[in-house]
Amino acid sequence: MEFARRLADIPPYLFAELNQKKARMIAEGIDVIDLSIGDPVPELPTPDHIVEVLREAALRPEYQNYPDYNGCPEFRQAVAEYYRRRFNVELDWASEVTALNGAKEGLAHLIWAVIDKGDVALVPDPGYPVYATQVRLAGGAPHFMPLTEANGFKPDLDQIPAKVAEAARLMIINYPNNPTGAVVEAAYIQEVVDFCRQRDIILCYDNAYAETTFDGYVAPSVLEFDGAMEIAVETYSLSKPFNMTGWRIGAAVGNRKIIDALRRIKTNVDTGVFTPVQLAAVHALKSSPETVFSRSNSVYERRRDAALAGFSSLGWELPVTKGSFYIWLPVPEGHDGGSFAQLLLEELAVVVAPGATWGSNGMNYVRVALTVEEERIREAIQRMKDAGIRGFISAGAAAGISPV
Ligand SMILES: *Cc1c(COP(=O)(O)O)cnc(C)c1O
């Protein structure tokens, strides 16, 4: 057998080995605490009133056929209505909204609609792995924009070489950010929009955590900003805010030429989203979604506070994350993210994700997901405390554990 050469361009899945070990330990009856998973479900299930709409619609033959390629009118109208209410953004539902089989699908196909062989795409490092992998699969060249503590986990636009910026076709950013938990101020988003407009770069704004925010912070849509509609597309997902990760439903919204290009790829790959899933999503968006968000967010906020207090008691001084459900933890000296994750798993049966999963700037981090109960987070930190693990306040601070 021979397979496509492009498979060689897909980086190895860094989780694979950890996952195997984790599975072995669970099979041996060890109490494993898994803080590596970016999925709120099943700890927080999809609200019953949403499931109920799916159940009733699924029974009806008129919804069991091939769905509308672009999303049924009810869904697209509900998204447009939601954007008006939530972001004060006006969208033409017919041409500026399209349904996605989850934001991940939309991001992947958007990249195929924009990137040809040799084209440059500006992507964050660390970043959601789909961005760089799909750019490579499309034959393009990702140019990595570092997200570091020093730049507040925001790409420093001045650091993008002029030639690269001129050549770039696409920029992708994501706030509230996975994996760093960073949010950005409005002025910065306007700067990014202006930067892309001046250079005719298509801006893709991955807004998967638009509703997952704390301490009164309200995340914007990129489409709120001056000129964004000329060059930007945003992916919105129901997965995280409505605890609907398994349902596969989201939307791409924004510039109609970009939406049209995306549809041209999609109509040749998938055939839309099961109509009952769309109708359940319509119901989710219309029936006081804020209640669902605030219930989940108060849970994440409590878990975050417990995690930050716990890490602080181990010597870590960390920024207070205002969005997403992750903590981006710099690892103690003498470790990289991989060796630290291995230590936590083998010695303490605690699973965290090595930061390099999201890019080379994640090398010395692990990502802690707040997707398990507060008690389990406390227990994981207690295990670290009992093992003498120490965090640090500044570079060079002594780490209490030796490398493995
Ligand atoms: C979860 C996630 C997505 C994908 O969301 P789906 O709608 O479930 O495909 C996209 N981007 C980021 C940054 C995510 O964390």
mmCIF file with all atom_site columns, C-alpha atoms in Angstrom, residues 250-361:
data_model
loop_
_atom_site.group_PDB
_atom_site.id
_atom_site.type_symbol
_atom_site.label_atom_id
_atom_site.label_alt_id
_atom_site.label_comp_id
_atom_site.label_asym_id
_atom_site.label_entity_id
_atom_site.label_seq_id
_atom_site.pdbx_PDB_ins_code
_atom_site.Cartn_x
_atom_site.Cartn_y
_atom_site.Cartn_z
_atom_site.occupancy
_atom_site.B_iso_or_equiv
_atom_site.pdbx_formal_charge
_atom_site.auth_seq_id
_atom_site.auth_comp_id
_atom_site.auth_asym_id
_atom_site.auth_atom_id
_atom_site.pdbx_PDB_model_num
ATOM 1   C CA . GLY A 1 250 ? -21.353 25.862 14.659 1.00 0.00 ? 250 GLY A CA 1
ATOM 2   C CA . ALA A 1 251 ? -21.448 28.697 12.169 1.00 0.00 ? 251 ALA A CA 1
ATOM 3   C CA . ALA A 1 252 ? -19.141 30.755 9.989  1.00 0.00 ? 252 ALA A CA 1
ATOM 4   C CA . VAL A 1 253 ? -20.198 34.401 9.787  1.00 0.00 ? 253 VAL A CA 1
ATOM 5   C CA . GLY A 1 254 ? -18.767 37.453 8.080  1.00 0.00 ? 254 GLY A CA 1
ATOM 6   C CA . ASN A 1 255 ? -17.645 38.684 4.692  1.00 0.00 ? 255 ASN A CA 1
ATOM 7   C CA . ARG A 1 256 ? -19.859 37.158 2.022  1.00 0.00 ? 256 ARG A CA 1
ATOM 8   C CA . LYS A 1 257 ? -17.059 36.476 -0.468 1.00 0.00 ? 257 LYS A CA 1
ATOM 9   C CA . ILE A 1 258 ? -15.221 34.452 2.157  1.00 0.00 ? 258 ILE A CA 1
ATOM 10  C CA . ILE A 1 259 ? -18.426 32.635 3.144  1.00 0.00 ? 259 ILE A CA 1
ATOM 11  C CA . ASP A 1 260 ? -19.070 31.872 -0.511 1.00 0.00 ? 260 ASP A CA 1
ATOM 12  C CA . ALA A 1 261 ? -15.544 30.473 -1.005 1.00 0.00 ? 261 ALA A CA 1
ATOM 13  C CA . LEU A 1 262 ? -15.950 28.306 2.085  1.00 0.00 ? 262 LEU A CA 1
ATOM 14  C CA . ARG A 1 263 ? -19.273 26.981 0.783  1.00 0.00 ? 263 ARG A CA 1
ATOM 15  C CA . ARG A 1 264 ? -17.703 26.012 -2.502 1.00 0.00 ? 264 ARG A CA 1
ATOM 16  C CA . ILE A 1 265 ? -15.265 23.695 -0.718 1.00 0.00 ? 265 ILE A CA 1
ATOM 17  C CA . LYS A 1 266 ? -17.880 22.414 1.736  1.00 0.00 ? 266 LYS A CA 1
ATOM 18  C CA . THR A 1 267 ? -20.489 21.467 -0.851 1.00 0.00 ? 267 THR A CA 1
ATOM 19  C CA . ASN A 1 268 ? -17.897 19.105 -2.287 1.00 0.00 ? 268 ASN A CA 1
ATOM 20  C CA . VAL A 1 269 ? -17.060 17.521 1.057  1.00 0.00 ? 269 VAL A CA 1
ATOM 21  C CA . ASP A 1 270 ? -20.063 17.378 3.366  1.00 0.00 ? 270 ASP A CA 1
ATOM 22  C CA . THR A 1 271 ? -23.797 17.683 2.947  1.00 0.00 ? 271 THR A CA 1
ATOM 23  C CA . GLY A 1 272 ? -24.680 19.953 5.822  1.00 0.00 ? 272 GLY A CA 1
ATOM 24  C CA . VAL A 1 273 ? -25.742 19.340 9.404  1.00 0.00 ? 273 VAL A CA 1
ATOM 25  C CA . PHE A 1 274 ? -28.626 16.999 10.382 1.00 0.00 ? 274 PHE A CA 1
ATOM 26  C CA . THR A 1 275 ? -31.673 19.302 10.451 1.00 0.00 ? 275 THR A CA 1
ATOM 27  C CA . PRO A 1 276 ? -32.876 18.253 13.949 1.00 0.00 ? 276 PRO A CA 1
ATOM 28  C CA . VAL A 1 277 ? -29.434 19.234 15.310 1.00 0.00 ? 277 VAL A CA 1
ATOM 29  C CA . GLN A 1 278 ? -29.826 22.649 13.676 1.00 0.00 ? 278 GLN A CA 1
ATOM 30  C CA . LEU A 1 279 ? -33.319 23.059 15.113 1.00 0.00 ? 279 LEU A CA 1
ATOM 31  C CA . ALA A 1 280 ? -32.024 22.186 18.572 1.00 0.00 ? 280 ALA A CA 1
ATOM 32  C CA . ALA A 1 281 ? -29.309 24.812 18.049 1.00 0.00 ? 281 ALA A CA 1
ATOM 33  C CA . VAL A 1 282 ? -31.976 27.368 17.056 1.00 0.00 ? 282 VAL A CA 1
ATOM 34  C CA . HIS A 1 283 ? -33.739 26.631 20.324 1.00 0.00 ? 283 HIS A CA 1
ATOM 35  C CA . ALA A 1 284 ? -30.443 26.905 22.250 1.00 0.00 ? 284 ALA A CA 1
ATOM 36  C CA . LEU A 1 285 ? -29.704 30.341 20.761 1.00 0.00 ? 285 LEU A CA 1
ATOM 37  C CA . LYS A 1 286 ? -33.233 31.643 21.337 1.00 0.00 ? 286 LYS A CA 1
ATOM 38  C CA . SER A 1 287 ? -34.223 30.381 24.769 1.00 0.00 ? 287 SER A CA 1
ATOM 39  C CA . SER A 1 288 ? -32.298 32.556 27.229 1.00 0.00 ? 288 SER A CA 1
ATOM 40  C CA . PRO A 1 289 ? -28.827 31.215 26.437 1.00 0.00 ? 289 PRO A CA 1
ATOM 41  C CA . GLU A 1 290 ? -27.376 33.564 29.062 1.00 0.00 ? 290 GLU A CA 1
ATOM 42  C CA . THR A 1 291 ? -28.833 31.312 31.754 1.00 0.00 ? 291 THR A CA 1
ATOM 43  C CA . VAL A 1 292 ? -26.964 28.319 30.338 1.00 0.00 ? 292 VAL A CA 1
ATOM 44  C CA . PHE A 1 293 ? -23.715 30.308 30.043 1.00 0.00 ? 293 PHE A CA 1
ATOM 45  C CA . SER A 1 294 ? -23.832 31.757 33.510 1.00 0.00 ? 294 SER A CA 1
ATOM 46  C CA . ARG A 1 295 ? -24.503 28.355 35.057 1.00 0.00 ? 295 ARG A CA 1
ATOM 47  C CA . SER A 1 296 ? -21.464 26.816 33.320 1.00 0.00 ? 296 SER A CA 1
ATOM 48  C CA . ASN A 1 297 ? -19.260 29.836 33.831 1.00 0.00 ? 297 ASN A CA 1
ATOM 49  C CA . SER A 1 298 ? -19.879 29.968 37.558 1.00 0.00 ? 298 SER A CA 1
ATOM 50  C CA . VAL A 1 299 ? -18.766 26.316 37.697 1.00 0.00 ? 299 VAL A CA 1
ATOM 51  C CA . TYR A 1 300 ? -15.581 27.068 35.708 1.00 0.00 ? 300 TYR A CA 1
ATOM 52  C CA . GLU A 1 301 ? -14.922 30.145 37.790 1.00 0.00 ? 301 GLU A CA 1
ATOM 53  C CA . ARG A 1 302 ? -15.045 28.124 41.025 1.00 0.00 ? 302 ARG A CA 1
ATOM 54  C CA . ARG A 1 303 ? -12.767 25.475 39.519 1.00 0.00 ? 303 ARG A CA 1
ATOM 55  C CA . ARG A 1 304 ? -10.397 28.161 38.262 1.00 0.00 ? 304 ARG A CA 1
ATOM 56  C CA . ASP A 1 305 ? -10.236 29.802 41.678 1.00 0.00 ? 305 ASP A CA 1
ATOM 57  C CA . ALA A 1 306 ? -9.584  26.439 43.322 1.00 0.00 ? 306 ALA A CA 1
ATOM 58  C CA . ALA A 1 307 ? -6.841  25.634 40.799 1.00 0.00 ? 307 ALA A CA 1
ATOM 59  C CA . LEU A 1 308 ? -5.165  29.051 41.055 1.00 0.00 ? 308 LEU A CA 1
ATOM 60  C CA . ALA A 1 309 ? -5.255  28.989 44.861 1.00 0.00 ? 309 ALA A CA 1
ATOM 61  C CA . GLY A 1 310 ? -3.837  25.465 44.811 1.00 0.00 ? 310 GLY A CA 1
ATOM 62  C CA . PHE A 1 311 ? -1.035  26.304 42.397 1.00 0.00 ? 311 PHE A CA 1
ATOM 63  C CA . SER A 1 312 ? -0.296  29.439 44.384 1.00 0.00 ? 312 SER A CA 1
ATOM 64  C CA . SER A 1 313 ? 0.103   27.304 47.519 1.00 0.00 ? 313 SER A CA 1
ATOM 65  C CA . LEU A 1 314 ? 2.712   25.319 45.558 1.00 0.00 ? 314 LEU A CA 1
ATOM 66  C CA . GLY A 1 315 ? 4.629   28.490 44.734 1.00 0.00 ? 315 GLY A CA 1
ATOM 67  C CA . TRP A 1 316 ? 3.212   29.349 41.299 1.00 0.00 ? 316 TRP A CA 1
ATOM 68  C CA . GLU A 1 317 ? 2.215   32.920 40.585 1.00 0.00 ? 317 GLU A CA 1
ATOM 69  C CA . LEU A 1 318 ? -0.165  32.814 37.637 1.00 0.00 ? 318 LEU A CA 1
ATOM 70  C CA . PRO A 1 319 ? -2.292  35.335 35.798 1.00 0.00 ? 319 PRO A CA 1
ATOM 71  C CA . VAL A 1 320 ? -6.010  35.136 36.595 1.00 0.00 ? 320 VAL A CA 1
ATOM 72  C CA . THR A 1 321 ? -7.596  33.794 33.407 1.00 0.00 ? 321 THR A CA 1
ATOM 73  C CA . LYS A 1 322 ? -10.699 35.678 32.260 1.00 0.00 ? 322 LYS A CA 1
ATOM 74  C CA . GLY A 1 323 ? -11.751 33.329 29.495 1.00 0.00 ? 323 GLY A CA 1
ATOM 75  C CA . SER A 1 324 ? -11.701 29.721 28.225 1.00 0.00 ? 324 SER A CA 1
ATOM 76  C CA . PHE A 1 325 ? -11.485 26.838 30.679 1.00 0.00 ? 325 PHE A CA 1
ATOM 77  C CA . TYR A 1 326 ? -7.721  26.322 30.695 1.00 0.00 ? 326 TYR A CA 1
ATOM 78  C CA . ILE A 1 327 ? -4.756  27.189 32.847 1.00 0.00 ? 327 ILE A CA 1
ATOM 79  C CA . TRP A 1 328 ? -1.447  27.495 31.028 1.00 0.00 ? 328 TRP A CA 1
ATOM 80  C CA . LEU A 1 329 ? 1.063   26.324 33.573 1.00 0.00 ? 329 LEU A CA 1
ATOM 81  C CA . PRO A 1 330 ? 4.792   26.992 33.166 1.00 0.00 ? 330 PRO A CA 1
ATOM 82  C CA . VAL A 1 331 ? 6.658   23.885 34.313 1.00 0.00 ? 331 VAL A CA 1
ATOM 83  C CA . PRO A 1 332 ? 9.280   23.824 37.071 1.00 0.00 ? 332 PRO A CA 1
ATOM 84  C CA . GLU A 1 333 ? 12.915  24.253 36.118 1.00 0.00 ? 333 GLU A CA 1
ATOM 85  C CA . GLY A 1 334 ? 14.641  21.110 34.985 1.00 0.00 ? 334 GLY A CA 1
ATOM 86  C CA . HIS A 1 335 ? 11.551  20.002 33.126 1.00 0.00 ? 335 HIS A CA 1
ATOM 87  C CA . ASP A 1 336 ? 9.889   20.568 29.821 1.00 0.00 ? 336 ASP A CA 1
ATOM 88  C CA . GLY A 1 337 ? 6.149   20.133 29.386 1.00 0.00 ? 337 GLY A CA 1
ATOM 89  C CA . GLY A 1 338 ? 6.561   16.560 28.191 1.00 0.00 ? 338 GLY A CA 1
ATOM 90  C CA . SER A 1 339 ? 8.723   15.396 31.102 1.00 0.00 ? 339 SER A CA 1
ATOM 91  C CA . PHE A 1 340 ? 6.539   17.194 33.641 1.00 0.00 ? 340 PHE A CA 1
ATOM 92  C CA . ALA A 1 341 ? 3.361   15.641 32.203 1.00 0.00 ? 341 ALA A CA 1
ATOM 93  C CA . GLN A 1 342 ? 5.073   12.254 32.315 1.00 0.00 ? 342 GLN A CA 1
ATOM 94  C CA . LEU A 1 343 ? 6.093   12.749 35.942 1.00 0.00 ? 343 LEU A CA 1
ATOM 95  C CA . LEU A 1 344 ? 2.580   13.768 36.977 1.00 0.00 ? 344 LEU A CA 1
ATOM 96  C CA . LEU A 1 345 ? 1.081   10.784 35.213 1.00 0.00 ? 345 LEU A CA 1
ATOM 97  C CA . GLU A 1 346 ? 3.540   8.133  36.370 1.00 0.00 ? 346 GLU A CA 1
ATOM 98  C CA . GLU A 1 347 ? 4.025   9.298  39.943 1.00 0.00 ? 347 GLU A CA 1
ATOM 99  C CA . LEU A 1 348 ? 0.688   10.943 40.741 1.00 0.00 ? 348 LEU A CA 1
ATOM 100 C CA . ALA A 1 349 ? -1.811  9.554  38.220 1.00 0.00 ? 349 ALA A CA 1
ATOM 101 C CA . VAL A 1 350 ? -2.635  13.114 37.141 1.00 0.00 ? 350 VAL A CA 1
ATOM 102 C CA . VAL A 1 351 ? -2.970  13.762 33.408 1.00 0.00 ? 351 VAL A CA 1
ATOM 103 C CA . VAL A 1 352 ? -2.114  17.167 31.955 1.00 0.00 ? 352 VAL A CA 1
ATOM 104 C CA . ALA A 1 353 ? -1.437  18.018 28.313 1.00 0.00 ? 353 ALA A CA 1
ATOM 105 C CA . PRO A 1 354 ? 2.144   18.838 27.275 1.00 0.00 ? 354 PRO A CA 1
ATOM 106 C CA . GLY A 1 355 ? 2.204   22.395 25.921 1.00 0.00 ? 355 GLY A CA 1
ATOM 107 C CA . ALA A 1 356 ? 4.171   21.420 22.816 1.00 0.00 ? 356 ALA A CA 1
ATOM 108 C CA . THR A 1 357 ? 0.922   19.934 21.510 1.00 0.00 ? 357 THR A CA 1
ATOM 109 C CA . TRP A 1 358 ? 0.040   23.526 20.558 1.00 0.00 ? 358 TRP A CA 1
ATOM 110 C CA . GLY A 1 359 ? 3.434   24.549 19.182 1.00 0.00 ? 359 GLY A CA 1
ATOM 111 C CA . SER A 1 360 ? 7.061   25.059 20.092 1.00 0.00 ? 360 SER A CA 1
ATOM 112 C CA . ASN A 1 361 ? 6.340   28.076 22.298 1.00 0.00 ? 361 ASN A CA 1
#
